[in-house]
mmCIF file of C-alpha atoms in Angstrom:
data_model
loop_
_atom_site.group_PDB
_atom_site.id
_atom_site.type_symbol
_atom_site.label_atom_id
_atom_site.label_comp_id
_atom_site.label_asym_id
_atom_site.label_seq_id
_atom_site.Cartn_x
_atom_site.Cartn_y
_atom_site.Cartn_z
ATOM 1 C CA MET A 1 132.797 276.562 -25.653
ATOM 2 C CA ASN A 2 136.363 277.600 -24.731
ATOM 3 C CA ASN A 3 137.140 277.999 -28.375
ATOM 4 C CA LYS A 4 133.991 280.115 -28.902
ATOM 5 C CA ALA A 5 134.810 282.215 -25.806
ATOM 6 C CA GLU A 6 138.174 283.109 -27.395
ATOM 7 C CA ASP A 7 136.521 284.287 -30.666
ATOM 8 C CA PRO A 8 137.104 288.085 -30.938
ATOM 9 C CA ASN A 9 133.717 288.463 -32.604
ATOM 10 C CA LEU A 10 131.836 286.864 -29.797
ATOM 11 C CA TRP A 11 130.855 290.095 -28.110
ATOM 12 C CA ASN A 12 129.347 291.548 -31.285
ATOM 13 C CA ASP A 13 126.148 289.970 -29.840
ATOM 14 C CA ALA A 14 126.258 290.754 -26.146
ATOM 15 C CA THR A 15 123.147 288.674 -25.297
ATOM 16 C CA GLU A 16 124.482 285.493 -26.972
ATOM 17 C CA ALA A 17 127.910 286.090 -25.460
ATOM 18 C CA GLN A 18 126.540 286.361 -21.954
ATOM 19 C CA LYS A 19 124.422 283.225 -22.531
ATOM 20 C CA LEU A 20 127.498 281.301 -23.711
ATOM 21 C CA MET A 21 129.706 282.501 -20.827
ATOM 22 C CA ARG A 22 127.028 281.618 -18.297
ATOM 23 C CA GLU A 23 126.499 278.113 -19.665
ATOM 24 C CA ARG A 24 130.321 277.613 -19.908
ATOM 25 C CA GLN A 25 130.752 278.589 -16.291
ATOM 26 C CA GLN A 26 127.979 276.308 -15.103
ATOM 27 C CA LEU A 27 129.444 273.297 -17.011
ATOM 28 C CA ASP A 28 132.911 274.057 -15.760
ATOM 29 C CA GLU A 29 131.680 274.127 -12.164
ATOM 30 C CA SER A 30 129.794 270.881 -12.645
ATOM 31 C CA ILE A 31 132.766 269.107 -14.166
ATOM 32 C CA SER A 32 135.168 270.458 -11.502
ATOM 33 C CA GLY A 33 132.699 269.297 -8.821
ATOM 34 C CA VAL A 34 132.485 265.760 -10.155
ATOM 35 C CA LYS A 35 136.294 265.544 -10.473
ATOM 36 C CA ALA A 36 136.709 266.795 -6.920
ATOM 37 C CA LEU A 37 134.204 264.241 -5.704
ATOM 38 C CA GLU A 38 136.083 261.442 -7.440
ATOM 39 C CA GLN A 39 139.376 262.562 -5.943
ATOM 40 C CA GLN A 40 137.930 262.676 -2.442
ATOM 41 C CA VAL A 41 136.413 259.147 -2.863
ATOM 42 C CA ASN A 42 139.799 257.806 -3.976
ATOM 43 C CA ASP A 43 141.645 259.641 -1.128
ATOM 44 C CA ASN A 44 139.347 258.216 1.473
ATOM 45 C CA ILE A 45 139.543 254.638 0.068
ATOM 46 C CA GLU A 46 143.330 254.918 0.338
ATOM 47 C CA LEU A 47 142.977 256.126 3.964
ATOM 48 C CA ILE A 48 140.832 253.075 4.805
ATOM 49 C CA GLU A 49 143.366 250.748 3.242
ATOM 50 C CA MET A 50 146.212 252.478 5.092
ATOM 51 C CA GLY A 51 144.324 252.391 8.368
ATOM 52 C CA GLU A 52 143.574 248.676 8.001
ATOM 53 C CA GLU A 53 147.212 247.898 7.262
ATOM 54 C CA GLU A 54 148.358 249.861 10.294
ATOM 55 C CA GLY A 55 145.513 248.740 12.506
ATOM 56 C CA ASP A 56 144.365 252.320 13.103
ATOM 57 C CA GLN A 57 140.626 252.120 13.438
ATOM 58 C CA ASP A 58 140.253 255.848 14.066
ATOM 59 C CA ILE A 59 141.503 256.564 10.518
ATOM 60 C CA VAL A 60 139.217 253.929 9.100
ATOM 61 C CA LYS A 61 136.212 255.370 10.979
ATOM 62 C CA ASP A 62 136.899 258.940 9.858
ATOM 63 C CA ALA A 63 137.332 257.887 6.233
ATOM 64 C CA GLU A 64 134.093 255.889 6.288
ATOM 65 C CA GLU A 65 132.184 258.883 7.709
ATOM 66 C CA ALA A 66 133.685 261.056 4.980
ATOM 67 C CA LEU A 67 132.502 258.575 2.355
ATOM 68 C CA LYS A 68 128.958 258.685 3.741
ATOM 69 C CA ALA A 69 129.007 262.455 3.371
ATOM 70 C CA LEU A 70 130.340 262.117 -0.161
ATOM 71 C CA ARG A 71 127.542 259.693 -1.040
ATOM 72 C CA SER A 72 125.009 262.273 0.046
ATOM 73 C CA GLU A 73 126.797 264.858 -2.134
ATOM 74 C CA ALA A 74 126.821 262.438 -5.056
ATOM 75 C CA ASN A 75 123.052 261.824 -4.664
ATOM 76 C CA ARG A 76 122.506 265.557 -4.670
ATOM 77 C CA ARG A 77 124.535 265.988 -7.847
ATOM 78 C CA GLN A 78 122.657 263.100 -9.548
ATOM 79 C CA VAL A 79 119.349 264.771 -8.913
ATOM 80 C CA GLU A 80 120.664 268.162 -10.002
ATOM 81 C CA ALA A 81 121.823 266.635 -13.222
ATOM 82 C CA MET A 82 118.239 265.709 -14.025
ATOM 83 C CA LEU A 83 116.985 269.268 -13.624
ATOM 84 C CA SER A 84 116.443 269.810 -17.355
ATOM 85 C CA GLY A 85 113.211 271.821 -17.354
ATOM 86 C CA GLU A 86 113.305 275.030 -19.376
ATOM 87 C CA ALA A 87 113.183 277.177 -16.193
ATOM 88 C CA ASP A 88 114.914 274.841 -13.723
ATOM 89 C CA ALA A 89 118.170 276.821 -13.882
ATOM 90 C CA ASN A 90 116.488 280.108 -13.102
ATOM 91 C CA ASP A 91 116.144 282.035 -9.906
ATOM 92 C CA THR A 92 112.842 281.524 -8.078
ATOM 93 C CA TYR A 93 110.199 283.379 -6.115
ATOM 94 C CA VAL A 94 108.855 281.700 -2.965
ATOM 95 C CA GLU A 95 105.544 282.816 -1.421
ATOM 96 C CA VAL A 96 104.463 281.879 2.098
ATOM 97 C CA HIS A 97 100.818 282.259 3.161
ATOM 98 C CA SER A 98 99.339 281.489 6.559
ATOM 99 C CA GLY A 99 96.125 279.475 6.726
ATOM 100 C CA ALA A 100 93.089 279.740 8.911
ATOM 101 C CA GLY A 101 93.903 279.812 12.636
ATOM 102 C CA GLY A 102 95.138 283.340 13.347
ATOM 103 C CA THR A 103 98.282 283.665 15.374
ATOM 104 C CA GLU A 104 99.045 279.901 15.300
ATOM 105 C CA SER A 105 99.172 279.679 11.507
ATOM 106 C CA GLN A 106 100.939 283.081 11.230
ATOM 107 C CA ASP A 107 103.666 281.903 13.509
ATOM 108 C CA TRP A 108 103.980 278.684 11.501
ATOM 109 C CA ALA A 109 104.266 280.764 8.289
ATOM 110 C CA SER A 110 107.196 282.698 9.793
ATOM 111 C CA MET A 111 108.839 279.380 10.750
ATOM 112 C CA LEU A 112 108.496 278.197 7.133
ATOM 113 C CA LEU A 113 109.939 281.458 5.848
ATOM 114 C CA ARG A 114 112.970 281.054 8.137
ATOM 115 C CA MET A 115 113.293 277.377 7.142
ATOM 116 C CA TYR A 116 113.533 278.123 3.391
ATOM 117 C CA THR A 117 115.820 281.138 3.972
ATOM 118 C CA ARG A 118 118.178 278.952 5.977
ATOM 119 C CA TRP A 119 118.097 276.166 3.364
ATOM 120 C CA ALA A 120 118.863 278.713 0.568
ATOM 121 C CA GLU A 121 121.791 280.168 2.507
ATOM 122 C CA ARG A 122 123.200 276.647 3.104
ATOM 123 C CA GLN A 123 123.084 276.038 -0.621
ATOM 124 C CA GLY A 124 125.050 279.221 -1.300
ATOM 125 C CA PHE A 125 122.025 280.992 -2.764
ATOM 126 C CA LYS A 126 121.219 284.666 -2.112
ATOM 127 C CA VAL A 127 117.849 285.613 -0.656
ATOM 128 C CA GLU A 128 115.996 288.950 -1.075
ATOM 129 C CA VAL A 129 112.839 289.719 0.928
ATOM 130 C CA LEU A 130 110.379 291.354 -1.470
ATOM 131 C CA GLU A 131 107.243 291.618 0.685
ATOM 132 C CA VAL A 132 106.138 290.764 4.209
ATOM 133 C CA HIS A 133 102.754 291.233 5.877
ATOM 134 C CA ASP A 134 103.156 290.836 9.601
ATOM 135 C CA GLY A 135 100.559 289.205 11.845
ATOM 136 C CA GLU A 136 98.676 291.181 14.430
ATOM 137 C CA GLU A 137 100.288 289.474 17.412
ATOM 138 C CA ALA A 138 103.129 287.311 16.036
ATOM 139 C CA GLY A 139 104.360 285.689 12.857
ATOM 140 C CA ILE A 140 103.398 286.737 9.333
ATOM 141 C CA LYS A 141 100.287 286.670 7.237
ATOM 142 C CA SER A 142 102.250 286.326 4.003
ATOM 143 C CA ALA A 143 105.722 286.919 2.544
ATOM 144 C CA THR A 144 107.547 286.713 -0.786
ATOM 145 C CA ILE A 145 111.268 286.094 -1.159
ATOM 146 C CA LEU A 146 113.523 285.922 -4.210
ATOM 147 C CA VAL A 147 116.072 283.079 -4.170
ATOM 148 C CA LYS A 148 118.936 283.684 -6.506
ATOM 149 C CA GLY A 149 121.239 280.885 -7.676
ATOM 150 C CA HIS A 150 121.840 278.316 -10.369
ATOM 151 C CA ASN A 151 119.017 275.763 -10.343
ATOM 152 C CA ALA A 152 117.162 277.523 -7.547
ATOM 153 C CA PHE A 153 113.749 276.911 -9.132
ATOM 154 C CA GLY A 154 114.700 273.380 -10.104
ATOM 155 C CA TRP A 155 115.484 272.490 -6.502
ATOM 156 C CA MET A 156 112.535 274.254 -4.916
ATOM 157 C CA LYS A 157 109.713 273.563 -7.424
ATOM 158 C CA THR A 158 108.414 270.506 -5.557
ATOM 159 C CA GLU A 159 107.938 272.558 -2.330
ATOM 160 C CA SER A 160 104.681 274.096 -3.514
ATOM 161 C CA GLY A 161 101.807 272.897 -1.442
ATOM 162 C CA VAL A 162 100.355 272.921 2.099
ATOM 163 C CA HIS A 163 102.600 272.245 5.078
ATOM 164 C CA ARG A 164 101.051 271.048 8.403
ATOM 165 C CA LEU A 165 102.449 271.599 11.892
ATOM 166 C CA VAL A 166 101.399 269.777 15.038
ATOM 167 C CA ARG A 167 102.791 271.098 18.369
ATOM 168 C CA ILE A 168 101.999 272.381 21.862
ATOM 169 C CA SER A 169 100.987 275.946 21.225
ATOM 170 C CA PRO A 170 103.204 278.582 22.929
ATOM 171 C CA TYR A 171 100.216 280.875 22.672
ATOM 172 C CA ASP A 172 97.780 278.570 24.568
ATOM 173 C CA SER A 173 97.848 279.074 28.364
ATOM 174 C CA ASN A 174 96.399 275.555 28.749
ATOM 175 C CA ALA A 175 99.252 274.048 26.763
ATOM 176 C CA ARG A 176 97.037 272.194 24.345
ATOM 177 C CA ARG A 177 98.158 270.612 21.122
ATOM 178 C CA HIS A 178 97.369 272.621 17.984
ATOM 179 C CA THR A 179 97.446 271.848 14.242
ATOM 180 C CA SER A 180 98.400 274.738 11.917
ATOM 181 C CA PHE A 181 98.474 274.974 8.120
ATOM 182 C CA SER A 182 100.458 277.287 5.824
ATOM 183 C CA SER A 183 101.026 277.136 2.122
ATOM 184 C CA ILE A 184 104.098 277.555 -0.060
ATOM 185 C CA TRP A 185 104.033 278.653 -3.674
ATOM 186 C CA VAL A 186 107.192 278.421 -5.779
ATOM 187 C CA TYR A 187 107.519 279.880 -9.286
ATOM 188 C CA PRO A 188 110.474 280.696 -11.537
ATOM 189 C CA VAL A 189 111.908 284.073 -12.417
ATOM 190 C CA VAL A 190 111.265 284.594 -16.109
ATOM 191 C CA ASP A 191 114.359 285.683 -18.008
ATOM 192 C CA ASP A 192 114.590 287.552 -21.314
ATOM 193 C CA SER A 193 114.476 284.295 -23.353
ATOM 194 C CA ILE A 194 110.866 283.706 -22.239
ATOM 195 C CA GLN A 195 108.244 286.015 -23.631
ATOM 196 C CA ILE A 196 105.063 286.503 -21.524
ATOM 197 C CA ASP A 197 102.495 288.994 -22.868
ATOM 198 C CA ILE A 198 100.139 290.638 -20.378
ATOM 199 C CA ASN A 199 97.233 292.915 -21.319
ATOM 200 C CA GLU A 200 97.453 295.788 -18.775
ATOM 201 C CA SER A 201 93.654 296.318 -19.074
ATOM 202 C CA ASP A 202 93.264 292.846 -17.459
ATOM 203 C CA CYS A 203 95.103 294.024 -14.355
ATOM 204 C CA ARG A 204 94.260 296.087 -11.329
ATOM 205 C CA ILE A 205 97.094 298.005 -9.689
ATOM 206 C CA ASP A 206 96.825 299.072 -6.045
ATOM 207 C CA THR A 207 99.314 301.077 -4.006
ATOM 208 C CA TYR A 208 99.635 301.123 -0.228
ATOM 209 C CA ARG A 209 102.029 301.869 2.570
ATOM 210 C CA SER A 210 104.747 299.395 3.314
ATOM 211 C CA SER A 211 104.555 297.529 6.611
ATOM 212 C CA GLY A 212 107.268 296.450 8.951
ATOM 213 C CA ALA A 213 110.653 297.879 9.651
ATOM 214 C CA GLY A 214 111.970 300.443 7.272
ATOM 215 C CA GLY A 215 113.116 304.023 6.756
ATOM 216 C CA GLN A 216 110.906 307.074 7.129
ATOM 217 C CA HIS A 217 110.074 307.243 3.418
ATOM 218 C CA VAL A 218 109.100 303.505 3.310
ATOM 219 C CA ASN A 219 106.459 303.843 5.985
ATOM 220 C CA THR A 220 104.957 307.258 5.179
ATOM 221 C CA THR A 221 104.272 306.981 1.430
ATOM 222 C CA ASP A 222 102.300 304.631 -0.738
ATOM 223 C CA SER A 223 105.371 302.937 -2.138
ATOM 224 C CA ALA A 224 104.186 299.362 -1.989
ATOM 225 C CA VAL A 225 102.476 297.982 -5.139
ATOM 226 C CA ARG A 226 100.001 295.114 -5.630
ATOM 227 C CA ILE A 227 98.989 293.896 -9.091
ATOM 228 C CA THR A 228 96.002 291.635 -9.575
ATOM 229 C CA HIS A 229 95.550 289.726 -12.833
ATOM 230 C CA ILE A 230 91.732 289.688 -13.064
ATOM 231 C CA PRO A 231 91.227 286.758 -15.547
ATOM 232 C CA THR A 232 93.224 284.367 -13.332
ATOM 233 C CA GLY A 233 92.833 285.993 -9.922
ATOM 234 C CA ILE A 234 96.610 285.908 -9.460
ATOM 235 C CA ALA A 235 97.916 288.676 -7.201
ATOM 236 C CA VAL A 236 101.492 289.746 -6.545
ATOM 237 C CA ALA A 237 102.912 292.453 -4.306
ATOM 238 C CA CYS A 238 106.286 294.109 -3.731
ATOM 239 C CA GLN A 239 107.338 296.571 -1.058
ATOM 240 C CA GLN A 240 111.133 296.011 -0.994
ATOM 241 C CA GLU A 241 112.098 299.328 -2.676
ATOM 242 C CA ARG A 242 111.588 302.903 -1.442
ATOM 243 C CA SER A 243 110.437 303.829 -4.913
ATOM 244 C CA GLN A 244 106.908 303.000 -6.042
ATOM 245 C CA HIS A 245 108.216 302.860 -9.612
ATOM 246 C CA LYS A 246 110.853 300.189 -8.810
ATOM 247 C CA ASN A 247 108.272 298.183 -6.774
ATOM 248 C CA ARG A 248 105.880 298.369 -9.684
ATOM 249 C CA ALA A 249 108.550 297.021 -12.070
ATOM 250 C CA LYS A 250 109.393 294.138 -9.734
ATOM 251 C CA ALA A 251 105.667 293.315 -9.316
ATOM 252 C CA TRP A 252 105.256 293.104 -13.115
ATOM 253 C CA ASP A 253 108.221 290.718 -13.234
ATOM 254 C CA MET A 254 106.637 288.627 -10.488
ATOM 255 C CA LEU A 255 103.292 288.524 -12.316
ATOM 256 C CA ARG A 256 104.924 287.386 -15.529
ATOM 257 C CA SER A 257 106.667 284.621 -13.555
ATOM 258 C CA ARG A 258 103.406 283.545 -11.927
ATOM 259 C CA LEU A 259 101.622 283.296 -15.277
ATOM 260 C CA TYR A 260 104.550 281.370 -16.731
ATOM 261 C CA GLU A 261 104.428 278.924 -13.839
ATOM 262 C CA VAL A 262 100.686 278.379 -14.476
ATOM 263 C CA GLU A 263 101.488 277.544 -18.131
ATOM 264 C CA LEU A 264 104.211 275.114 -16.971
ATOM 265 C CA GLN A 265 101.717 273.402 -14.701
ATOM 266 C CA LYS A 266 99.193 273.058 -17.561
ATOM 267 C CA ARG A 267 101.891 271.470 -19.756
ATOM 268 C CA GLU A 268 102.997 269.049 -17.009
ATOM 269 C CA GLU A 269 99.440 268.010 -16.106
ATOM 270 C CA ALA A 270 98.613 267.390 -19.781
ATOM 271 C CA ALA A 271 101.709 265.198 -20.176
ATOM 272 C CA ASN A 272 101.505 263.435 -16.823
ATOM 273 C CA ALA A 273 98.137 262.482 -15.439
ATOM 274 C CA GLN A 274 99.810 261.455 -12.177
ATOM 275 C CA ALA A 275 100.833 264.955 -11.242
ATOM 276 C CA ALA A 276 97.958 265.007 -8.746
ATOM 277 C CA SER A 277 100.155 266.029 -5.848
ATOM 278 C CA LYS A 278 100.317 269.595 -7.147
ATOM 279 C CA THR A 279 97.078 270.105 -9.075
ATOM 280 C CA ASP A 280 95.198 271.542 -6.155
ATOM 281 C CA ILE A 281 97.213 273.538 -3.594
ATOM 282 C CA GLY A 282 94.623 273.866 -0.872
ATOM 283 C CA TRP A 283 93.723 272.742 2.635
ATOM 284 C CA GLY A 284 93.415 269.012 2.765
ATOM 285 C CA HIS A 285 96.137 268.631 0.153
ATOM 286 C CA GLN A 286 99.196 268.917 2.461
ATOM 287 C CA ILE A 287 102.474 267.603 1.133
ATOM 288 C CA ARG A 288 104.409 267.414 4.384
ATOM 289 C CA SER A 289 103.643 267.133 8.108
ATOM 290 C CA TYR A 290 105.888 268.476 10.862
ATOM 291 C CA VAL A 291 105.001 266.866 14.235
ATOM 292 C CA LEU A 292 106.715 268.326 17.375
ATOM 293 C CA GLN A 293 104.303 266.803 19.914
ATOM 294 C CA PRO A 294 103.583 264.163 21.201
ATOM 295 C CA TYR A 295 106.442 262.746 19.224
ATOM 296 C CA GLN A 296 109.009 264.267 16.788
ATOM 297 C CA LEU A 297 108.634 263.445 13.083
ATOM 298 C CA VAL A 298 108.687 265.174 9.753
ATOM 299 C CA LYS A 299 107.066 263.138 7.005
ATOM 300 C CA ASP A 300 106.624 263.881 3.305
ATOM 301 C CA LEU A 301 103.258 262.507 2.312
ATOM 302 C CA ARG A 302 104.197 262.066 -1.358
ATOM 303 C CA THR A 303 107.428 260.133 -1.003
ATOM 304 C CA GLY A 304 107.295 258.701 2.520
ATOM 305 C CA VAL A 305 110.682 260.229 3.414
ATOM 306 C CA GLU A 306 110.878 260.826 7.177
ATOM 307 C CA SER A 307 113.110 262.624 9.692
ATOM 308 C CA THR A 308 113.016 262.255 13.466
ATOM 309 C CA ALA A 309 114.953 265.504 13.863
ATOM 310 C CA PRO A 310 112.337 268.231 13.053
ATOM 311 C CA ILE A 311 114.492 270.922 14.628
ATOM 312 C CA ASN A 312 117.225 270.267 12.020
ATOM 313 C CA VAL A 313 114.603 270.259 9.229
ATOM 314 C CA LEU A 314 113.130 273.577 10.433
ATOM 315 C CA ASP A 315 116.757 274.929 10.425
ATOM 316 C CA GLY A 316 117.015 274.235 6.702
ATOM 317 C CA ASP A 317 118.011 270.590 6.463
ATOM 318 C CA LEU A 318 115.743 269.820 3.520
ATOM 319 C CA ASN A 319 117.899 268.196 0.925
ATOM 320 C CA ASP A 320 116.763 264.594 1.592
ATOM 321 C CA PHE A 321 113.125 265.674 1.145
ATOM 322 C CA MET A 322 113.785 267.708 -1.938
ATOM 323 C CA GLU A 323 115.883 265.013 -3.585
ATOM 324 C CA ALA A 324 113.235 262.392 -3.064
ATOM 325 C CA ALA A 325 110.433 264.631 -4.206
ATOM 326 C CA LEU A 326 112.365 265.537 -7.427
ATOM 327 C CA ALA A 327 113.082 261.844 -8.070
ATOM 328 C CA HIS A 328 109.431 261.033 -7.415
ATOM 329 C CA ARG A 329 108.371 263.703 -9.862
ATOM 330 C CA ILE A 330 110.810 262.671 -12.588
ATOM 331 C CA SER A 331 109.658 259.063 -12.270
ATOM 332 C CA GLY A 332 106.068 260.080 -12.886
ATOM 333 C CA GLY A 333 104.956 259.405 -9.307
ATOM 334 C CA ALA A 334 106.298 255.861 -8.960
ATOM 335 C CA ASP A 335 108.050 254.944 -5.718
ATOM 336 C CA ILE A 336 111.817 255.459 -6.246
ATOM 337 C CA ASP A 337 114.897 255.934 -4.137
ATOM 338 C CA VAL A 338 117.457 258.525 -5.085
ATOM 339 C CA SER A 339 120.230 255.974 -4.683
ATOM 340 C CA ASP A 340 118.513 253.808 -7.366
ATOM 341 C CA ILE A 341 118.985 256.369 -10.102
ATOM 342 C CA ASP A 342 121.943 255.673 -12.434
#
């Protein structure tokens, strides 16, 4: 690839040149990351040996803690290396929808939106808010964000499903325990290499005024756009831009991505009969429970992975759950531990 990048005729085809340079950069970053990981492992092993020779247990302890962190990083890279789906490397859209239950579910939806935003920021991804429908009293009814970064869809694709929260409601004067549901839908951004044809006569386009904070133009004109694909019932909306024209263009991109994700699901279900965990994203098909009261526990119902620190999870500490779900999916649903993958 380095030799090809130095070819003076490379940029005669700008599209192919950009594709080559992007792939070259991704491989270079992966190789550099593995080399850095190997160096850090060797450095910490040497520190342990030195600490044991000198009887300095503090050095040994610090190096052992560093190795534990490196093991977690190695596990993450192992899983990432298996993200070989045709859209895994792409950016991704993430939709959040509150379930039945009014303010309780809407507040839970806003918590999930923050959780995924915090996770993406920790990964070094960029997040754009495309559309938010606020709740009447608190929280949100729905929202769509765009997560930009290499392998964004690959990492997040197992998060689609229903998420269940159990807690003492801050909106209940009697301090009773409530159960709330919200759903997450993840689908990849479709790049120029993927052709999705949509018959415009099959779509209904609605315009409306943007909600939430914004400039004078945003809130006083019908700049927001919603497109509904009638044959499938899929609807997407965008209100990020001040211009209705720009929002319409983004909404078409989102619709193409949604239809592409539907096609990906059909292919996966045809190839893997055990993909039942994602065939029906509806109430009663929750993938993860977050219990804050009467005890504290987050449990993934597909993989059995648990955390007794839900506050950390809700602050974006999701890698353990995502790694296990990806390994579970790759293995065809069989029980598997990330550390078992060679």
